[in-house]
N, CA and C atoms as an extended XYZ file, in Angstrom:
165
Properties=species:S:1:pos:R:3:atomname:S:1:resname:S:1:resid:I:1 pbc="F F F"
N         1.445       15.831       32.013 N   UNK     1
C         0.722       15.410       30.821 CA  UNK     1
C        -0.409       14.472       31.225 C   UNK     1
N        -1.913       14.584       30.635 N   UNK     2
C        -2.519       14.112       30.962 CA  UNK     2
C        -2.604       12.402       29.567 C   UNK     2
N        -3.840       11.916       29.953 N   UNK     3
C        -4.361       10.488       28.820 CA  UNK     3
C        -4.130       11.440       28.019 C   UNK     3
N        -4.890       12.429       27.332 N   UNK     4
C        -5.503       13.076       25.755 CA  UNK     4
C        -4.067       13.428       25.123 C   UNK     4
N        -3.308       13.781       25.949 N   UNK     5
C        -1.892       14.445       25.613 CA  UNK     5
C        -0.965       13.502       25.341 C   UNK     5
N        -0.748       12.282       25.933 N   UNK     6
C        -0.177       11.337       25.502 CA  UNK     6
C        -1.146       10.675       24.325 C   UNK     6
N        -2.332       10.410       24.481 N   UNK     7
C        -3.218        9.639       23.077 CA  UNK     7
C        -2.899       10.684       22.162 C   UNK     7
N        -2.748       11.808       21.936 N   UNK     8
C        -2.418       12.445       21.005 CA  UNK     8
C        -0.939       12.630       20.155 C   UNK     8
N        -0.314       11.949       20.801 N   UNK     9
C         1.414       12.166       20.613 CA  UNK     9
C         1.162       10.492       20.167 C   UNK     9
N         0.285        9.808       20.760 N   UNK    10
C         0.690        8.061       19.771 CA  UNK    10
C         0.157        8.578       18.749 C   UNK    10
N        -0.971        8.833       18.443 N   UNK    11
C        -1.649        8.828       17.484 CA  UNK    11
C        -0.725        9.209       16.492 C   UNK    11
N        -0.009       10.417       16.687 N   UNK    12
C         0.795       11.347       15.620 CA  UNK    12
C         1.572       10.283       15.093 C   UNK    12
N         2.353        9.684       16.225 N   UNK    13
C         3.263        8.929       15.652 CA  UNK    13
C         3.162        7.579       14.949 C   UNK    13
N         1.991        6.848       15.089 N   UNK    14
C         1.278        5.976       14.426 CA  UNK    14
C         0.728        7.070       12.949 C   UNK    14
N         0.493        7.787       12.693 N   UNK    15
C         0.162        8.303       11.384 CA  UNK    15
C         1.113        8.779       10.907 C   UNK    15
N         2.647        9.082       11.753 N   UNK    16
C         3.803        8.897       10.631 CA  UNK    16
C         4.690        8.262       10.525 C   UNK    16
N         4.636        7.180       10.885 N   UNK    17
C         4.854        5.390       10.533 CA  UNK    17
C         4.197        4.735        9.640 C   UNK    17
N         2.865        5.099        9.612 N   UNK    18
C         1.878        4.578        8.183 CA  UNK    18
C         2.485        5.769        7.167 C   UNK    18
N         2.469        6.609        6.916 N   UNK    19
C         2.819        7.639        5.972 CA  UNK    19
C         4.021        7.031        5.493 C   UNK    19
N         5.048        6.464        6.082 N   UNK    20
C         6.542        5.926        6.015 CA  UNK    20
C         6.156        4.957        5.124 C   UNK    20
N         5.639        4.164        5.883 N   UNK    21
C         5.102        2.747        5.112 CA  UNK    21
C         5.020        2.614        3.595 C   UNK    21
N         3.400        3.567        3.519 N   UNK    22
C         2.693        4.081        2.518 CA  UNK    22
C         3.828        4.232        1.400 C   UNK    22
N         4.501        5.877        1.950 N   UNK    23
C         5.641        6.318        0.823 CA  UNK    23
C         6.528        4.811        0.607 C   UNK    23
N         7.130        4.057        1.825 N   UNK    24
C         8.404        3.329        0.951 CA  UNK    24
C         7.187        2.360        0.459 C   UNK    24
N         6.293        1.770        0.556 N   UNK    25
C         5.753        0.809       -0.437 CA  UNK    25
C         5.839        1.398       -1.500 C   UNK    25
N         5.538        2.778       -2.287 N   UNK    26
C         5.003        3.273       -3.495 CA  UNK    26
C         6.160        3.141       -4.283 C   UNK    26
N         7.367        3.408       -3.155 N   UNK    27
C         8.448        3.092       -3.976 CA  UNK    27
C         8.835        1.919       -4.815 C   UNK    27
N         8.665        1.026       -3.732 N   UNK    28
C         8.845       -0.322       -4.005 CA  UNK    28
C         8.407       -0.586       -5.217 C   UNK    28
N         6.947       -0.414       -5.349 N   UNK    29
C         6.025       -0.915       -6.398 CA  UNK    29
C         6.857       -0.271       -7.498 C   UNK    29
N         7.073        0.788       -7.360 N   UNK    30
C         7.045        1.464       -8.487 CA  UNK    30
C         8.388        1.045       -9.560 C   UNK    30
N         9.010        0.187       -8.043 N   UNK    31
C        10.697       -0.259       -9.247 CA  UNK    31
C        10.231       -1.338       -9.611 C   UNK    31
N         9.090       -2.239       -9.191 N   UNK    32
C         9.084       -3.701       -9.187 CA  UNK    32
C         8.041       -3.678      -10.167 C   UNK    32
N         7.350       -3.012      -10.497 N   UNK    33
C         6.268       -3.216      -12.153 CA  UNK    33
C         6.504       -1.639      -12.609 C   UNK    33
N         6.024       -2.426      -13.943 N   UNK    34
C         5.940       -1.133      -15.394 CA  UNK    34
C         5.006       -0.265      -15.368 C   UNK    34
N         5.089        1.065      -15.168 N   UNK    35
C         3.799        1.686      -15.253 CA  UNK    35
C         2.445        1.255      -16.274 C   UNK    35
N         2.315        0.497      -17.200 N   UNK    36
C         1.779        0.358      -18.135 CA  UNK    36
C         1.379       -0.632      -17.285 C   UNK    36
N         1.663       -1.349      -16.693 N   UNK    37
C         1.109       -2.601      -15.918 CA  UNK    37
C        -0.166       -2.381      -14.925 C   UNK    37
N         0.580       -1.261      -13.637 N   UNK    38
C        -0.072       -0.641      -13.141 CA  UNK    38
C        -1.259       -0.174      -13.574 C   UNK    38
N        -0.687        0.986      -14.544 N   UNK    39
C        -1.829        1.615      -15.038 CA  UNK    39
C        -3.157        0.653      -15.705 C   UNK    39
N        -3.006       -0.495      -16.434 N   UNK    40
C        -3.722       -1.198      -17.058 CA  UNK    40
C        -4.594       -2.247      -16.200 C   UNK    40
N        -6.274       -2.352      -16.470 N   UNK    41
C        -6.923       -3.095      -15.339 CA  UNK    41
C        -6.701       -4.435      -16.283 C   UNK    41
N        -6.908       -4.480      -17.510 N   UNK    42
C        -6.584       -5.827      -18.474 CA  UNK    42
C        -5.577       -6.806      -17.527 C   UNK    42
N        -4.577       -6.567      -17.181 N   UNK    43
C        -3.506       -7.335      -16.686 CA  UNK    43
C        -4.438       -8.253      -15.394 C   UNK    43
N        -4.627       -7.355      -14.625 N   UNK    44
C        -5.812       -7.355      -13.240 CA  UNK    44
C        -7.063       -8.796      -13.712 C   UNK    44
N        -7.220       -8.227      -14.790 N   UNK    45
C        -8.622       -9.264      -14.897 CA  UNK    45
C        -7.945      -10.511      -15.856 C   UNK    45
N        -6.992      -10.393      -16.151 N   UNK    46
C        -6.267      -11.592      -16.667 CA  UNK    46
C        -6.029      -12.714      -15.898 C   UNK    46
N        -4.874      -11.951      -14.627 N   UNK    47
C        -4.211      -12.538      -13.490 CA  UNK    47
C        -5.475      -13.116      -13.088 C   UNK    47
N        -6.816      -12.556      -12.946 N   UNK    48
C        -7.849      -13.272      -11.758 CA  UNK    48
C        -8.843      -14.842      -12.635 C   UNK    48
N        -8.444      -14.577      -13.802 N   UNK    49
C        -8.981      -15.536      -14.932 CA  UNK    49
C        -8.059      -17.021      -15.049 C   UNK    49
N        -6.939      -16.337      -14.748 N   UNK    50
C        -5.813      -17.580      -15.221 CA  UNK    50
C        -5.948      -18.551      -13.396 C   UNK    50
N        -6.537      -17.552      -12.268 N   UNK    51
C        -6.410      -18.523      -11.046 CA  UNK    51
C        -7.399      -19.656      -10.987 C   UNK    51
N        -8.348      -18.955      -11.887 N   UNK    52
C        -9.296      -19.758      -11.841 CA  UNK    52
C        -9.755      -20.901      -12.516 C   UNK    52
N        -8.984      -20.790      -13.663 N   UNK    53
C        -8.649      -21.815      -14.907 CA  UNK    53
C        -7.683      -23.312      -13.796 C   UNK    53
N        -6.629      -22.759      -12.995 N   UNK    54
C        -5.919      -23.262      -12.391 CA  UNK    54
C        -6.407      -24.325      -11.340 C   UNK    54
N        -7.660      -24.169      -11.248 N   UNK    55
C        -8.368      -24.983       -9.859 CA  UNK    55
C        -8.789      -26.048      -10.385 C   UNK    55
């Protein structure tokens, strides 16, 4: 096996370790807020209003 053949076998496996990641984060999120939350940018520009009130 040459460099390209091994850089090619990390690579793979570094892009399905992030894929892992990716999927169990989505999970995560997905038990830990309400879709309506998610879905909504209102919440988003709330949260960034109230940090700033805070200073």
């Amino acid at each position: 096996m040459d460099f390209w053949d091994i850089a090619s076998y990390a690579a793979w496996i570094i892009a399905g370790g992030m894929l892992l990641f990716i999927t169990l984060d989505a999970f995560r999120v997905s038990r830990e807020y309400d879709e309506d939350l998610l879905m909504s940018s209102k919440e988003g520009v709330d949260e960034l209003l109230k940090g700033e009130k805070d200073d």
